[in-house]
Amino acid sequence: MLALVRSQPVPAHVAIIMDGNGRWATRKGLPRVAGHREGVKAARAIVRAADAVGLRYLTLYAFSTENWSRPEDEVTTLMRLLEESIYRELPELMERNVRLRVIGRRHGVPLPVRRGIDHVVHETRANSGLTLLMAFNYGGRDELLDAFRALARRVRAGELAPDDISETDVSGALYTDGVPDPDLLIRTSGEMRVSNFLLWQIAYTELWITPTYWPDFGPVDLYRAVAEFQRRTRRFGGV
Ligand code: IPE
Ligand code: IPE
Ligand code: MG
């Protein structure tokens, strides 16, 4: 497997901001939605590659709370694409022993999409291989607000003293409860920003940004990012 360093561990958790579908399509003279369709194919190939590399967790940013501000037809197409692909991917997820988890707010997601998500999450719940976290209707600040509200309720119920709130309590109140923080964050299409993604969890995550648009991002790009991650020295503030 291309250039992976055998003596170094692979990251347990890789998170990806799958960006650049629209520009990929525009560059080819196609409508933006054609880019989203290609983006789904790229995501499928990356799930396979993540499994082959031996990642434990893969988080894919599929739709942000800010993406509702896009033109209505683009939003409708994205919802329809998700609904279609989630059912279509179920057999392969089962075959590969992949467990699906979805992070984000349920409220606001159209009912047919929610039904599809619930079905696939339920069917794959006992799978013990790769955990695929799909960030859908996800916003990092919403996630923190929901966590703060949950913690405030525990304080009001007398279960927790304000001064005892720990990092573990905050992590446990996030949508990613039980999932280790990402070791590596990949962003495609070259933008140098985090766009409201996993704000708490990426405190010490290694960043890898590539100019490649998401539909062109393939397994080899993932291997390259992982191999570069293996060569980095993580200091966590130490020496
Ligand atoms: C990422 O591609 C997919 C989603 C955000 C849903 P974009 O649609 O953001 O593509 P660009 O950034 O406009 O090229
Ligand atoms: C981030 O991409 C969200 C997803 C990939 C789902 P955007 O295209 O929405 O981010 P901005 O607008 O460039 O920050
Ligand atoms: Mg974008």
CSV table of C-alpha atoms and ligand atoms in Angstrom, one decimal:
chain,number,residue,atom,x,y,z
A,1,MET,CA,0.0,0.0,0.0
A,2,LEU,CA,1.6,3.1,-1.4
A,3,ALA,CA,4.3,4.6,0.9
A,4,LEU,CA,2.6,3.8,4.2
A,5,VAL,CA,5.2,3.6,6.9
A,6,ARG,CA,4.8,0.1,8.4
A,7,SER,CA,6.6,0.9,11.7
A,8,GLN,CA,4.3,3.8,12.4
A,9,PRO,CA,0.6,3.5,13.5
A,10,VAL,CA,-2.1,4.6,11.1
A,11,PRO,CA,-4.4,7.3,12.5
A,12,ALA,CA,-7.3,5.8,14.4
A,13,HIS,CA,-9.7,8.6,13.2
A,14,VAL,CA,-9.6,10.6,10.0
A,15,ALA,CA,-12.1,13.4,9.4
A,16,ILE,CA,-12.7,14.8,5.9
A,17,ILE,CA,-14.2,18.1,4.8
A,18,MET,CA,-15.3,16.9,1.3
A,19,ASP,CA,-15.2,20.2,-0.5
A,20,GLY,CA,-15.1,21.4,-4.2
A,21,ASN,CA,-17.9,19.4,-5.8
A,22,GLY,CA,-19.4,22.6,-7.3
A,23,ARG,CA,-16.1,23.9,-8.7
A,24,TRP,CA,-15.3,20.5,-10.1
A,25,ALA,CA,-18.5,20.5,-12.1
A,26,THR,CA,-18.3,24.2,-13.1
A,27,ARG,CA,-14.8,23.6,-14.4
A,28,LYS,CA,-16.1,20.9,-16.7
A,29,GLY,CA,-19.1,23.1,-17.8
A,30,LEU,CA,-21.6,20.9,-15.9
A,31,PRO,CA,-24.2,21.9,-13.4
A,32,ARG,CA,-23.1,21.9,-9.7
A,33,VAL,CA,-25.3,18.9,-8.9
A,34,ALA,CA,-23.2,16.8,-11.3
A,35,GLY,CA,-20.3,17.5,-9.0
A,36,HIS,CA,-22.4,16.2,-6.0
A,37,ARG,CA,-23.2,13.0,-7.9
A,38,GLU,CA,-19.5,12.5,-8.5
A,39,GLY,CA,-18.8,13.4,-4.9
A,40,VAL,CA,-20.9,10.5,-3.7
A,41,LYS,CA,-18.8,8.1,-5.8
A,42,ALA,CA,-15.6,9.5,-4.4
A,43,ALA,CA,-17.0,9.0,-0.9
A,44,ARG,CA,-17.8,5.4,-1.6
A,45,ALA,CA,-14.2,4.8,-2.8
A,46,ILE,CA,-12.8,6.5,0.3
A,47,VAL,CA,-14.9,4.4,2.7
A,48,ARG,CA,-13.4,1.3,1.0
A,49,ALA,CA,-9.9,2.8,1.2
A,50,ALA,CA,-10.3,3.7,4.8
A,51,ASP,CA,-11.3,0.2,5.6
A,52,ALA,CA,-8.3,-1.1,3.6
A,53,VAL,CA,-5.9,1.2,5.5
A,54,GLY,CA,-7.3,0.0,8.8
A,55,LEU,CA,-8.8,3.2,10.2
A,56,ARG,CA,-11.1,2.7,13.1
A,57,TYR,CA,-13.2,5.8,12.5
A,58,LEU,CA,-13.8,7.9,9.4
A,59,THR,CA,-15.9,11.1,9.6
A,60,LEU,CA,-17.2,12.6,6.4
A,61,TYR,CA,-18.7,16.2,6.4
A,62,ALA,CA,-21.6,15.8,4.0
A,63,PHE,CA,-23.9,18.8,4.8
A,64,SER,CA,-23.4,21.7,7.2
A,65,THR,CA,-26.0,23.8,9.0
A,66,GLU,CA,-24.8,26.6,6.8
A,67,ASN,CA,-25.4,24.7,3.6
A,68,TRP,CA,-29.2,25.4,4.0
A,69,SER,CA,-28.5,28.8,2.6
A,70,ARG,CA,-27.7,27.4,-0.9
A,71,PRO,CA,-30.3,27.6,-3.7
A,72,GLU,CA,-33.3,25.5,-3.0
A,73,ASP,CA,-32.8,23.1,-6.0
A,74,GLU,CA,-29.2,22.4,-4.9
A,75,VAL,CA,-30.4,21.6,-1.4
A,76,THR,CA,-33.2,19.4,-2.7
A,77,THR,CA,-30.8,17.5,-4.9
A,78,LEU,CA,-28.3,17.0,-2.0
A,79,MET,CA,-31.1,15.6,0.2
A,80,ARG,CA,-32.3,13.3,-2.6
A,81,LEU,CA,-28.8,12.1,-3.3
A,82,LEU,CA,-28.3,11.2,0.3
A,83,GLU,CA,-31.6,9.4,0.6
A,84,GLU,CA,-30.8,7.3,-2.6
A,85,SER,CA,-27.2,6.5,-1.7
A,86,ILE,CA,-27.9,5.6,1.9
A,87,TYR,CA,-30.2,2.7,0.9
A,88,ARG,CA,-27.9,1.7,-2.0
A,89,GLU,CA,-24.8,1.5,0.2
A,90,LEU,CA,-26.4,-0.7,2.9
A,91,PRO,CA,-25.4,-4.1,1.4
A,92,GLU,CA,-21.7,-3.0,1.0
A,93,LEU,CA,-21.6,-1.5,4.5
A,94,MET,CA,-22.9,-4.9,5.9
A,95,GLU,CA,-20.4,-6.8,3.8
A,96,ARG,CA,-17.5,-4.7,5.0
A,97,ASN,CA,-18.7,-4.8,8.6
A,98,VAL,CA,-19.0,-1.0,8.7
A,99,ARG,CA,-21.1,0.7,11.3
A,100,LEU,CA,-22.8,4.0,10.4
A,101,ARG,CA,-23.3,6.8,12.9
A,102,VAL,CA,-24.7,10.2,12.0
A,103,ILE,CA,-23.7,13.3,13.8
A,104,GLY,CA,-25.7,16.5,13.5
A,105,ARG,CA,-29.2,17.8,14.3
A,106,ARG,CA,-32.1,15.6,13.3
A,107,HIS,CA,-34.5,18.5,13.4
A,108,GLY,CA,-34.7,20.1,10.0
A,109,VAL,CA,-33.8,17.0,8.0
A,110,PRO,CA,-36.6,15.9,5.7
A,111,LEU,CA,-38.5,12.9,7.0
A,112,PRO,CA,-37.6,10.5,4.1
A,113,VAL,CA,-33.9,11.2,4.6
A,114,ARG,CA,-34.3,10.7,8.3
A,115,ARG,CA,-36.0,7.4,7.8
A,116,GLY,CA,-33.2,6.2,5.5
A,117,ILE,CA,-30.6,7.3,8.0
A,118,ASP,CA,-32.4,5.6,10.9
A,119,HIS,CA,-32.8,2.4,8.9
A,120,VAL,CA,-29.1,2.1,8.0
A,121,VAL,CA,-27.9,3.1,11.4
A,122,HIS,CA,-30.1,0.5,12.9
A,123,GLU,CA,-29.1,-2.3,10.5
A,124,THR,CA,-25.4,-1.6,10.9
A,125,ARG,CA,-25.5,-1.1,14.7
A,126,ALA,CA,-23.7,-4.4,15.6
A,127,ASN,CA,-21.0,-4.1,12.9
A,128,SER,CA,-17.6,-4.1,14.5
A,129,GLY,CA,-15.3,-2.9,11.8
A,130,LEU,CA,-14.8,0.7,10.6
A,131,THR,CA,-17.2,3.2,12.2
A,132,LEU,CA,-18.3,5.7,9.5
A,133,LEU,CA,-19.6,8.9,11.0
A,134,MET,CA,-21.5,11.0,8.6
A,135,ALA,CA,-21.8,14.7,9.6
A,136,PHE,CA,-25.2,15.7,8.2
A,137,ASN,CA,-27.0,18.9,9.2
A,138,TYR,CA,-24.0,19.3,11.3
A,139,GLY,CA,-22.6,22.5,12.8
A,140,GLY,CA,-19.8,22.6,15.4
A,141,ARG,CA,-21.3,25.5,17.3
A,142,ASP,CA,-24.7,23.7,17.3
A,143,GLU,CA,-23.0,20.7,18.7
A,144,LEU,CA,-21.4,22.7,21.5
A,145,LEU,CA,-24.7,24.5,22.3
A,146,ASP,CA,-26.5,21.1,22.5
A,147,ALA,CA,-23.7,19.9,24.8
A,148,PHE,CA,-23.8,23.0,27.0
A,149,ARG,CA,-27.6,22.6,27.3
A,150,ALA,CA,-27.3,18.9,28.3
A,151,LEU,CA,-24.6,19.8,30.9
A,152,ALA,CA,-26.8,22.7,32.3
A,153,ARG,CA,-29.7,20.2,32.7
A,154,ARG,CA,-27.4,17.9,34.6
A,155,VAL,CA,-26.3,20.7,36.8
A,156,ARG,CA,-29.9,21.8,37.5
A,157,ALA,CA,-30.8,18.2,38.3
A,158,GLY,CA,-28.1,18.3,41.0
A,159,GLU,CA,-26.1,15.5,39.2
A,160,LEU,CA,-23.1,17.7,38.5
A,161,ALA,CA,-21.4,20.7,40.2
A,162,PRO,CA,-20.4,23.5,37.9
A,163,ASP,CA,-16.8,23.4,39.1
A,164,ASP,CA,-16.6,19.7,38.5
A,165,ILE,CA,-17.4,19.9,34.8
A,166,SER,CA,-14.4,18.2,33.1
A,167,GLU,CA,-13.2,17.9,29.5
A,168,THR,CA,-14.5,14.3,29.7
A,169,ASP,CA,-17.9,15.6,30.5
A,170,VAL,CA,-17.9,18.0,27.6
A,171,SER,CA,-16.6,15.3,25.2
A,172,GLY,CA,-19.2,12.9,26.4
A,173,ALA,CA,-22.0,15.4,25.8
A,174,LEU,CA,-21.0,15.9,22.1
A,175,TYR,CA,-22.5,14.0,19.2
A,176,THR,CA,-19.2,12.1,19.0
A,177,ASP,CA,-19.5,10.6,22.5
A,178,GLY,CA,-17.2,7.6,22.7
A,179,VAL,CA,-15.3,8.4,19.5
A,180,PRO,CA,-11.6,9.5,19.9
A,181,ASP,CA,-10.8,12.9,18.6
A,182,PRO,CA,-9.6,12.9,14.9
A,183,ASP,CA,-5.9,12.4,14.5
A,184,LEU,CA,-6.0,13.8,11.0
A,185,LEU,CA,-8.3,16.3,9.3
A,186,ILE,CA,-8.2,16.4,5.5
A,187,ARG,CA,-9.8,19.2,3.5
A,188,THR,CA,-10.1,19.1,-0.2
A,189,SER,CA,-10.3,22.0,-2.7
A,190,GLY,CA,-7.6,24.1,-1.0
A,191,GLU,CA,-9.7,26.3,1.4
A,192,MET,CA,-7.8,27.1,4.5
A,193,ARG,CA,-10.6,27.0,7.0
A,194,VAL,CA,-12.5,24.6,9.2
A,195,SER,CA,-16.1,25.8,8.3
A,196,ASN,CA,-17.7,25.0,11.7
A,197,PHE,CA,-16.5,21.3,11.7
A,198,LEU,CA,-15.7,19.4,14.9
A,199,LEU,CA,-14.6,22.6,16.8
A,200,TRP,CA,-13.9,21.0,20.1
A,201,GLN,CA,-12.6,17.7,18.8
A,202,ILE,CA,-9.8,19.1,16.5
A,203,ALA,CA,-7.9,20.9,19.2
A,204,TYR,CA,-4.8,18.9,18.5
A,205,THR,CA,-5.7,17.3,15.1
A,206,GLU,CA,-3.1,17.3,12.4
A,207,LEU,CA,-4.3,19.2,9.3
A,208,TRP,CA,-3.8,18.2,5.7
A,209,ILE,CA,-5.2,20.4,2.9
A,210,THR,CA,-5.0,19.5,-0.8
A,211,PRO,CA,-6.1,21.6,-3.8
A,212,THR,CA,-7.7,18.5,-5.3
A,213,TYR,CA,-11.5,18.9,-5.7
A,214,TRP,CA,-13.4,16.2,-3.8
A,215,PRO,CA,-14.7,14.2,-6.9
A,216,ASP,CA,-11.0,13.8,-7.9
A,217,PHE,CA,-9.9,12.7,-4.4
A,218,GLY,CA,-9.1,9.0,-4.6
A,219,PRO,CA,-7.7,6.2,-2.4
A,220,VAL,CA,-4.1,7.2,-3.4
A,221,ASP,CA,-4.7,10.7,-2.0
A,222,LEU,CA,-5.9,9.2,1.3
A,223,TYR,CA,-2.8,6.9,1.4
A,224,ARG,CA,-0.6,9.9,0.8
A,225,ALA,CA,-2.3,11.9,3.6
A,226,VAL,CA,-2.0,9.0,6.0
A,227,ALA,CA,1.7,8.5,5.0
A,228,GLU,CA,2.5,12.1,5.6
A,229,PHE,CA,0.6,12.0,9.0
A,230,GLN,CA,2.9,9.0,9.9
A,231,ARG,CA,6.0,11.2,9.3
A,232,ARG,CA,4.8,14.1,11.5
A,233,THR,CA,5.8,14.6,15.1
A,234,ARG,CA,2.9,15.4,17.4
A,235,ARG,CA,4.1,17.3,20.4
A,236,PHE,CA,0.8,18.3,22.1
A,237,GLY,CA,2.5,21.3,23.6
A,238,GLY,CA,5.5,19.4,24.9
A,239,VAL,CA,9.0,19.4,23.5
B,1,IPE,C1,-18.8,20.2,-1.1
B,1,IPE,O1,-18.7,20.8,-2.3
B,1,IPE,C2,-20.2,19.5,-0.9
B,1,IPE,C3,-21.1,20.2,0.1
B,1,IPE,C4,-20.8,21.3,0.8
B,1,IPE,C5,-22.4,19.7,0.2
B,1,IPE,P1,-19.3,22.3,-2.6
B,1,IPE,O2,-20.7,22.2,-3.0
B,1,IPE,O3,-19.1,23.1,-1.4
B,1,IPE,O4,-18.3,22.7,-3.8
B,1,IPE,P2,-17.7,24.1,-4.0
B,1,IPE,O5,-16.9,24.4,-2.7
B,1,IPE,O6,-18.8,25.1,-4.2
B,1,IPE,O7,-16.8,24.0,-5.1
B,2,IPE,C1,-17.9,22.6,4.2
B,2,IPE,O1,-17.9,23.1,2.9
B,2,IPE,C2,-19.1,21.8,4.4
B,2,IPE,C3,-19.1,20.5,3.7
B,2,IPE,C4,-18.1,20.0,3.1
B,2,IPE,C5,-20.3,19.7,3.9
B,2,IPE,P1,-18.5,24.5,2.4
B,2,IPE,O2,-18.3,24.6,1.0
B,2,IPE,O3,-19.9,24.6,2.9
B,2,IPE,O4,-17.7,25.5,3.2
B,2,IPE,P2,-17.3,27.0,3.0
B,2,IPE,O5,-18.6,27.7,2.6
B,2,IPE,O6,-16.4,27.1,1.8
B,2,IPE,O7,-16.7,27.5,4.2
B,3,MG,MG,-17.5,24.4,-0.8
